[in-house]
Coordinates of C-alpha atoms in Angstrom, one line a residue:
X153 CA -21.3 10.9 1.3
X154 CA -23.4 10.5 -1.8
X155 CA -23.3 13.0 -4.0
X156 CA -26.5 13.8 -6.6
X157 CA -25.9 15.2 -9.9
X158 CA -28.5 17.9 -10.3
X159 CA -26.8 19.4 -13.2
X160 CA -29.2 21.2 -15.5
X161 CA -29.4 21.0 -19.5
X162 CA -29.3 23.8 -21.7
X163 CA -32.1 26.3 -20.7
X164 CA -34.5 25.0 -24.2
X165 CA -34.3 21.7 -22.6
X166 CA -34.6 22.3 -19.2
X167 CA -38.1 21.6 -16.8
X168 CA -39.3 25.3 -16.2
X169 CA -39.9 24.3 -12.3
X170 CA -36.6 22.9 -11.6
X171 CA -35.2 26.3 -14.2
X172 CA -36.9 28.3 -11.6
X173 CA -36.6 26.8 -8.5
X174 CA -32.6 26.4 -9.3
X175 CA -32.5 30.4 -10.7
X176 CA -33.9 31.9 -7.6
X177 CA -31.8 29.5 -5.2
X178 CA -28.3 31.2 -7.1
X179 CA -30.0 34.4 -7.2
X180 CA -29.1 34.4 -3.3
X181 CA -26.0 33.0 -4.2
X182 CA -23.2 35.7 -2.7
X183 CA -19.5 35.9 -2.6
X184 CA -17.0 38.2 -0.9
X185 CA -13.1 38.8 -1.1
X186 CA -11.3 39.1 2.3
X187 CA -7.3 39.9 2.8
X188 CA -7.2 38.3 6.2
X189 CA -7.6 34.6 6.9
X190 CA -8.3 35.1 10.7
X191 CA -12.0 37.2 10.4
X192 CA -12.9 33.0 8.8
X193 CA -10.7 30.7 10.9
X194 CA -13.9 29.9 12.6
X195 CA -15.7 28.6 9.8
X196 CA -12.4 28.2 8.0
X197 CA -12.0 25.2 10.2
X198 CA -15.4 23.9 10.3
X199 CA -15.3 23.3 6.8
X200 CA -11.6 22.1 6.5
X201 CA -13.0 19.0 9.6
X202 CA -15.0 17.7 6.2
X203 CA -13.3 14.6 4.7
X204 CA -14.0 15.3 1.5
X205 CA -11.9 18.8 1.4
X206 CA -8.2 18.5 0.9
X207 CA -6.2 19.1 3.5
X208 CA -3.8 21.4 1.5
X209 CA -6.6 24.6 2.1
X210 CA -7.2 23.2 5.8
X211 CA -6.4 27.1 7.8
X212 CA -2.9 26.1 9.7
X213 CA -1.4 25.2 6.3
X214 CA -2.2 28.2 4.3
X215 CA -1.8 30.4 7.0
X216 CA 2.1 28.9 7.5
X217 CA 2.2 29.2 3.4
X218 CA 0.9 32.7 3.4
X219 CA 3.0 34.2 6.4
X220 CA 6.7 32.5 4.9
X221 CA 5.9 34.3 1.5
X222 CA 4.3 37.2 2.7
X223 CA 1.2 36.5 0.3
X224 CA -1.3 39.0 -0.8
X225 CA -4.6 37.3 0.0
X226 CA -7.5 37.1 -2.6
X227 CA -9.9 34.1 -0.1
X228 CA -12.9 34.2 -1.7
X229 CA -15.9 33.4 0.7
X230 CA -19.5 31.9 -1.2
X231 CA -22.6 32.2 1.1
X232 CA -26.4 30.9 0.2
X233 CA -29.0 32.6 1.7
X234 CA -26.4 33.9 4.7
X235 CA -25.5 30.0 5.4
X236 CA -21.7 29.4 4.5
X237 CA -21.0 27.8 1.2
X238 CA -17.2 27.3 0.4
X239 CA -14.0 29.3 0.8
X240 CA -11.4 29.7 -2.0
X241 CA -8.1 30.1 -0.5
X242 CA -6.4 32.3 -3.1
X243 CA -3.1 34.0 -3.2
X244 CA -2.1 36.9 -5.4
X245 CA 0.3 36.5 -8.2
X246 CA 2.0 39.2 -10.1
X247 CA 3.5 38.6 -13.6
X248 CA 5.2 40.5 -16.1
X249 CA 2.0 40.3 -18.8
X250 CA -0.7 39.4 -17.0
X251 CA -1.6 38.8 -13.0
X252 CA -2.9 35.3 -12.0
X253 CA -5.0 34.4 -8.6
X254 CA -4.4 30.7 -7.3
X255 CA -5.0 28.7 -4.7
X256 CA -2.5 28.9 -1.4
X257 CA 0.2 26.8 -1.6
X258 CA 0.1 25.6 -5.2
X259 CA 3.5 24.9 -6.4
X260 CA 3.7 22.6 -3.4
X261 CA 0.0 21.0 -3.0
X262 CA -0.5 17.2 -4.2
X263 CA -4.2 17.9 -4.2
X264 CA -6.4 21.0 -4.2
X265 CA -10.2 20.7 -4.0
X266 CA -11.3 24.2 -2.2
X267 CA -13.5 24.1 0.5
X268 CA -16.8 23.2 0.6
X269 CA -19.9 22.3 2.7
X270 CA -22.2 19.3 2.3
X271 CA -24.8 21.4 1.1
X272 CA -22.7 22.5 -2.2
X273 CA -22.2 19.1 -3.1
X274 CA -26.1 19.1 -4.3
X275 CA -26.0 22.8 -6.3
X276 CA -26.4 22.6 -9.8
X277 CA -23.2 22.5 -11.1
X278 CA -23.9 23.9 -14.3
X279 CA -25.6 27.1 -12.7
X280 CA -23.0 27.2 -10.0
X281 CA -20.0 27.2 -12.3
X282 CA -21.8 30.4 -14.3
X283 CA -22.4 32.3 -11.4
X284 CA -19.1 31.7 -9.6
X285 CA -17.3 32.9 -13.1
X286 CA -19.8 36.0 -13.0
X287 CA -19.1 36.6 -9.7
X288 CA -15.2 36.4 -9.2
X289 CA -14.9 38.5 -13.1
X290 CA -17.0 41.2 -11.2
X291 CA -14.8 41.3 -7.9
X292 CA -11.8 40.3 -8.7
X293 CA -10.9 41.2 -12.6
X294 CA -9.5 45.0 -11.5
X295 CA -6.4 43.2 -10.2
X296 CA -6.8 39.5 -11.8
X297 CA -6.7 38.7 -15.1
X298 CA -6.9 35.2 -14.8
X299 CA -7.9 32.6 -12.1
X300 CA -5.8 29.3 -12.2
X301 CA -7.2 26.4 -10.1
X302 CA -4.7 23.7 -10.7
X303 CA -4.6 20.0 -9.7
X304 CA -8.0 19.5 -8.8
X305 CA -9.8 16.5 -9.2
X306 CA -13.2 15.8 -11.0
X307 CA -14.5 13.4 -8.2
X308 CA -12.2 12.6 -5.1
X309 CA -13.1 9.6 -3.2
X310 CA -16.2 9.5 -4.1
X311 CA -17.7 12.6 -4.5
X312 CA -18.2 14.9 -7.5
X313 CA -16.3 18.4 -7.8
X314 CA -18.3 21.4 -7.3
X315 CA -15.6 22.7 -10.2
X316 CA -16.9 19.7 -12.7
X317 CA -18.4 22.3 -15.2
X318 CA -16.0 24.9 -14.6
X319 CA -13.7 25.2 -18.1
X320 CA -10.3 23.3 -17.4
X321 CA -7.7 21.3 -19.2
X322 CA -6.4 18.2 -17.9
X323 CA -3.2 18.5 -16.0
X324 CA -0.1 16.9 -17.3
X325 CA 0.3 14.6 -14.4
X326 CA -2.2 12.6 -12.0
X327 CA -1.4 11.3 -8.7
X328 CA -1.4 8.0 -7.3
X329 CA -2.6 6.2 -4.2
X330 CA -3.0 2.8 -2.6
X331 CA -5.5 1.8 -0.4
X332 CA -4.7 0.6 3.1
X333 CA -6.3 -2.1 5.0
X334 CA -5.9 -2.7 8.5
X335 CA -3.9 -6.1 7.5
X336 CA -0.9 -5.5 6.0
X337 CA -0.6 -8.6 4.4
X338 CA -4.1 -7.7 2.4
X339 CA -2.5 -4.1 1.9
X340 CA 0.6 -6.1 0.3
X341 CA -1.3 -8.7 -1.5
X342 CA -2.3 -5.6 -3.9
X343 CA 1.0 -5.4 -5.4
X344 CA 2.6 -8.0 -5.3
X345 CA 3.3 -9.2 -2.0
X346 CA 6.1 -12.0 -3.3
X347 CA 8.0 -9.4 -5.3
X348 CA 7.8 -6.1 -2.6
X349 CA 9.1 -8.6 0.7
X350 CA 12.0 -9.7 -1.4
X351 CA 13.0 -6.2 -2.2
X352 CA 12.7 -5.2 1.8
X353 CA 14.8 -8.0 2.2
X354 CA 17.6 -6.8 0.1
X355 CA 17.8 -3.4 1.1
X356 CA 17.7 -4.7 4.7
X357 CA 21.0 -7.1 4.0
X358 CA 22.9 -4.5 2.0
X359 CA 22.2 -1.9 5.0
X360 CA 23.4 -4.5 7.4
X361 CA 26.6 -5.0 5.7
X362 CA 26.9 -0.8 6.6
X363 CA 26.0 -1.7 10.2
X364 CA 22.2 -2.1 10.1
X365 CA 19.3 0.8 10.7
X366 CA 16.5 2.4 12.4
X367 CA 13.2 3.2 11.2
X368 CA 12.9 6.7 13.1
X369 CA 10.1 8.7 12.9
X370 CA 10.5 12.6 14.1
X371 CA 9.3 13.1 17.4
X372 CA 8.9 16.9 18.0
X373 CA 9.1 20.1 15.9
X374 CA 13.0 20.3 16.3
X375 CA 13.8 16.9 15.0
X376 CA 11.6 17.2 12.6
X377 CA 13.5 20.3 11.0
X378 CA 16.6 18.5 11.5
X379 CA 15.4 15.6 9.0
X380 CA 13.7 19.0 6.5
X381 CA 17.6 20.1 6.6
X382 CA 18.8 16.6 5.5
X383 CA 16.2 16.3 2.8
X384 CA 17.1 19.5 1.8
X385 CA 20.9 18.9 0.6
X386 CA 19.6 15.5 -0.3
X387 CA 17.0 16.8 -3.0
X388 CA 19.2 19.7 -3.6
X389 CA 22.3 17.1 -4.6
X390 CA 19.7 14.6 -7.0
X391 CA 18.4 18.3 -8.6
X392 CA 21.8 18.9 -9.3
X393 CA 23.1 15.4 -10.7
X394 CA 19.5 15.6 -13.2
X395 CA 19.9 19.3 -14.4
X396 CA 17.1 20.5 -12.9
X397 CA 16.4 23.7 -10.9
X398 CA 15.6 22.9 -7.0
X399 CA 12.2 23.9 -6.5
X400 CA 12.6 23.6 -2.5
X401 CA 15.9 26.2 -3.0
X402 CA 13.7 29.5 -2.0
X403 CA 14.1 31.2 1.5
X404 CA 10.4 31.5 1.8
X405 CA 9.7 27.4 0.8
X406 CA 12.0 26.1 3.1
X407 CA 10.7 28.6 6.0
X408 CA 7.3 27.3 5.3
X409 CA 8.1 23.7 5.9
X410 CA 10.0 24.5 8.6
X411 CA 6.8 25.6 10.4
X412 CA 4.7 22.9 9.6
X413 CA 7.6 20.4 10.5
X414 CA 6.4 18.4 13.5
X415 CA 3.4 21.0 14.1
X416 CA 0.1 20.0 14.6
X417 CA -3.3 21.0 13.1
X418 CA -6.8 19.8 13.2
X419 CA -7.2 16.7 15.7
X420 CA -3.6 16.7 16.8
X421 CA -2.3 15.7 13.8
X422 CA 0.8 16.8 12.2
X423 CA 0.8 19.2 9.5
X424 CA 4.3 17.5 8.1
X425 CA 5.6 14.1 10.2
X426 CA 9.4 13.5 9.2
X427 CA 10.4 9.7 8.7
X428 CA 14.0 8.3 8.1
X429 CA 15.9 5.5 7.7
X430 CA 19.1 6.2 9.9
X431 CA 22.0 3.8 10.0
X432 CA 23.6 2.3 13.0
X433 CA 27.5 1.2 13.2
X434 CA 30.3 2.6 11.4
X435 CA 28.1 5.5 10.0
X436 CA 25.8 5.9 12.8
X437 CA 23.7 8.4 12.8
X438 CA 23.6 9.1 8.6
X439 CA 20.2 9.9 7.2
X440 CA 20.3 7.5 3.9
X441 CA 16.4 8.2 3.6
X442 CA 14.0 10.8 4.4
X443 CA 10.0 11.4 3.6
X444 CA 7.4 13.5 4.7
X445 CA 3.4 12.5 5.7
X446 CA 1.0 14.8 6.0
X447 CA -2.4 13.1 7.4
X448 CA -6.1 14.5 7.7
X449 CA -8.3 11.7 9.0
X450 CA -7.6 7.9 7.2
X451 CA -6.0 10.0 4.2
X452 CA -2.2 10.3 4.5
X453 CA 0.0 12.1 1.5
X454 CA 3.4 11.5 0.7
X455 CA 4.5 15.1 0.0
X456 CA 8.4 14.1 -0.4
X457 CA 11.6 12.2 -0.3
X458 CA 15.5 11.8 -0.7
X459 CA 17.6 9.6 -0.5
X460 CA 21.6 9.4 0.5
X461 CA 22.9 8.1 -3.1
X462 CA 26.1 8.5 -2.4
X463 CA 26.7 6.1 0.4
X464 CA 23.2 3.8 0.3
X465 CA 22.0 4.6 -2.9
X466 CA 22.3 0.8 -4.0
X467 CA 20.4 -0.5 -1.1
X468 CA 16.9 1.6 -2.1
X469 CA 16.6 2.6 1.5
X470 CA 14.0 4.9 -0.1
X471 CA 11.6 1.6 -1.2
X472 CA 12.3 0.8 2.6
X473 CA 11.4 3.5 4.0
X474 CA 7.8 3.2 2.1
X475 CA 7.5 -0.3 3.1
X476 CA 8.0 0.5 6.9
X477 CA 5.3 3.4 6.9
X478 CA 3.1 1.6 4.6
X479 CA 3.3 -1.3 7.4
X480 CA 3.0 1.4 10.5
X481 CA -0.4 3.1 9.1
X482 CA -2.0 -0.3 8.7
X483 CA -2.3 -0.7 12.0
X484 CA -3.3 3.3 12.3
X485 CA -6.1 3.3 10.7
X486 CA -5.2 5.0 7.4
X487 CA -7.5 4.0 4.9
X488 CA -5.1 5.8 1.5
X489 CA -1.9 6.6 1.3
X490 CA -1.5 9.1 -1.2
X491 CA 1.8 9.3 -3.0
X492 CA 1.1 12.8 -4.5
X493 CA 1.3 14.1 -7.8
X494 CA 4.0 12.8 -10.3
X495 CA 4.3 9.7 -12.7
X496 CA 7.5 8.1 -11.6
X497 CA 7.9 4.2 -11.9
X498 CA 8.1 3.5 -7.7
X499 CA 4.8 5.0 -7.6
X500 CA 3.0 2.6 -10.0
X501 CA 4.6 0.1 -8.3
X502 CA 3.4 0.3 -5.7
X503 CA -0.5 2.1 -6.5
X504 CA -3.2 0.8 -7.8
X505 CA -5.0 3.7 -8.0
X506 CA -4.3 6.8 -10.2
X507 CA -6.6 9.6 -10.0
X508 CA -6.8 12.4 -13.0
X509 CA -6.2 15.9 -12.4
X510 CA -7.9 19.0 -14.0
X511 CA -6.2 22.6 -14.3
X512 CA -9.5 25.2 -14.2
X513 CA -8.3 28.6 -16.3
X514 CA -11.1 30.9 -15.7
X515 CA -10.1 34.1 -17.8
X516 CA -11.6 37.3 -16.2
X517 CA -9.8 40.1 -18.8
X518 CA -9.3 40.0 -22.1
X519 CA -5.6 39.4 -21.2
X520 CA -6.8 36.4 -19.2
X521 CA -8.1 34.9 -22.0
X522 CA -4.8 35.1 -23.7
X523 CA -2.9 34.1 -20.7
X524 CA -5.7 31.2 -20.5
X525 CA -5.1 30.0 -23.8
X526 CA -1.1 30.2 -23.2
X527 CA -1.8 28.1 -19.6
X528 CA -3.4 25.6 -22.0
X529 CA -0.9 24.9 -24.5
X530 CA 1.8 25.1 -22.7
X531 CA 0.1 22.1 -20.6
X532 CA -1.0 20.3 -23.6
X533 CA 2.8 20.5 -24.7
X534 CA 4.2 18.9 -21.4
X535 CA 0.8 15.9 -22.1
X536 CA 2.4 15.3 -25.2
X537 CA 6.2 15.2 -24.7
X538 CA 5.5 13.3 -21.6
X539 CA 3.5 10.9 -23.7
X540 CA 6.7 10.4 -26.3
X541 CA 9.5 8.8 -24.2
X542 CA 12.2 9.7 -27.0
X543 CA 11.2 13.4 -27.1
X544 CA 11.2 13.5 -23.3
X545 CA 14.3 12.1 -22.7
X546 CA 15.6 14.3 -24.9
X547 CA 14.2 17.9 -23.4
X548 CA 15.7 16.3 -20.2
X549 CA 19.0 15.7 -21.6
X550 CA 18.5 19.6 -23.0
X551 CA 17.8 20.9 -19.8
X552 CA 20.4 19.0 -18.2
X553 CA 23.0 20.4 -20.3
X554 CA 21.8 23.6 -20.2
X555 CA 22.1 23.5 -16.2
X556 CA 25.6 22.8 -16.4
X557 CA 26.4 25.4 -18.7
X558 CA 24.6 27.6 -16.7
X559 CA 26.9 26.4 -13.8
X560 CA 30.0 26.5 -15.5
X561 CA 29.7 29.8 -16.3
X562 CA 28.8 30.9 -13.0
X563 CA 31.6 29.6 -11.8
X564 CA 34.3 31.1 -14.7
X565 CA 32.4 34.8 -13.9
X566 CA 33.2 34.1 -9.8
X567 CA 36.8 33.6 -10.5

């Protein structure tokens, strides 16, 4: 869809007709804050069917987020003239200084756009952005001091962000994608065709020499979980061995994925499809590498992966385990596959694309606009170290020796 900027100029500069004619369209502009997600599943889903919404606020996904954590809901619902607008899935979240609203799902979402209709994609974006800010400081700044929006992109695939003009800071990381062509051998030829077969090749002779393997992909809800519990101890293991805390260690994360494991949403298509390289032989039946799609339409994301170091970790089943789905959506007609947010050196081997990410801080208290301007540096710190190899090798090493003290110790207070 082609999307028209209509963005207006500062009002001394603007056309009075267009001025007016844009005032009194977001004069009918109206929001409203609901608890519930069921009273909008209706609509939820009739917006969440639109390509260019992310399929990390489609309803079965936030619903499984919200009911594993127990979330207090803040979904914010836009309306022109009575005619559905966008939602905001947005989840409470209490702090010690100040109390944040975000969208569902954040801490494990690779892309986060809202949801919108067509018809917002033409709004003014400059007027839109004021009058959202007005209207979400009026509703929601008794219990919200400050609105997060984070990893949202400025245009995705094509079309331009309602959130364009809202104030953001750019986010630390971008995520990276490569497009997918019915042939694999023109997918290939984007990187490298030469260099990515011979790799394949390796990793297949060294996982011979352990008795060959299976490409297996997950083929109902209980298999799936199976594969979540290897990934789990997997990820859990390589957290460990870098000094860095598990972020999929909660109760309430890994009862999430296990509901969208092998569940299906919109169009029969599953929320979280488990794939695995298994070997056969002397280890039969040992998971070496495991990965998760999720897939709305021709977009598929990458939202993780482990590998088995200890007994394969030389072979890269992990690169082979991209290679065979890269190869198997080719022929599914996936147009992107998305391999989520994250600079790590597999990814730009393999992307061509890297799309920029935006963090939207919209401060609705004056402690808001403190916490706003914290949010902001704190991001601008992690640009920069992340920019300086020495200094983030060393904050790693830090952290990574900090972990193990922090171990240690547990361990001499248990005894």
């Amino acid at each position: 869809m082609t999307n028209t900027d209509l963005t207006i100029g500062r009002p001394g500069h603007r056309d009075a007709h267009a001025a007016s004619r844009s005032d009194a369209a977001m004069s009918r502009f109206e929001i409203s804050i609901h608890d519930t997600m069921a009273p909008l599943e209706q609509e939820w889903r009739s917006l969440e069917a639109l390509s260019f919404n992310s399929l990390h606020q489609g309803y079965d996904w936030c619903a499984a987020w919200a009911q594993a954590h127990d979330s207090e809901l803040q979904v914010v619902r836009g309306a022109l003239d009575g005619e559905l607008l966008f939602i905001l899935p947005l989840e409470f979240v209490p702090g010690r200084l100040f109390n944040t609203a975000r969208f569902v799902g954040a801490p494990h979402s690779n892309l986060n756009t809202g949801l919108f209709a067509a018809d917002a994609l033409t709004l003014p974006r400059n007027d839109f952005a004021d009058r959202l800010a007005r209207e979400l400081t009026h509703r929601l700044r008794h219990k919200v001091d400050l609105v997060a929006l984070e990893k949202t992109p400025l245009a995705w695939r094509g079309t331009a962000s309602p959130f364009a003009n809202l104030p953001g800071i750019k986010n630390q990381n971008s995520s990276f994608q490569l497009p997918l062509f019915s042939s694999f051998e023109r997918t290939l030829a984007q990187v490298n065709a030469k260099r990515r077969r011979k790799k394949m090749r390796i990793s297949e002779r060294r996982l011979e020499a352990l008795g060959g393997y299976d490409y297996v992909i997950a083929q109902d809800p209980c298999e799936a979980r199976s594969l979540l519990d290897v990934f789990f101890r997997q990820k859990a293991t390589r957290f460990a061995a870098l000094g860095l805390p598990d972020v999929f260690q909660g109760a309430p994360t890994r009862t999430f994925f296990h509901a969208v494991a092998g569940s299906c949403g919109a169009a029969d298509e599953r929320l979280l499809e488990l794939n695995a390289i298994r070997l056969k032989g002397e280890h039969g039946g040992r998971i070496v590498a495991v990965a998760s799609l999720s897939r709305k339409a021709d977009h598929v994301i990458c939202q993780f992966g482990s590998i088995d170091e200890e007994l394969a970790g030389d072979a890269s089943p992990g690169e082979l385990l991209f290679y065979r789905m890269i190869q198997r959506l080719c022929g599914e007609g996936a147009a992107l596959f998305d391999f989520g947010v994250g600079d790590q050196p597999y990814k730009r081997s393999w992307c061509t694309v890297e799309t920029p990410l935006r963090d939207i801080v919209l401060p609705l208290t004056v402690r808001g606009r403190f916490a706003a301007g914290y949010h902001r540096a704190l991001v601008q710190a992690k640009v920069a170290i992340k920019a300086n190899r020495a200094a983030y090798s060393f904050f790693q090493r830090v952290r990574s020796r900090k972990r193990k003290t922090d171990r240690q110790t547990g361990e001499i207070d248990s005894e």
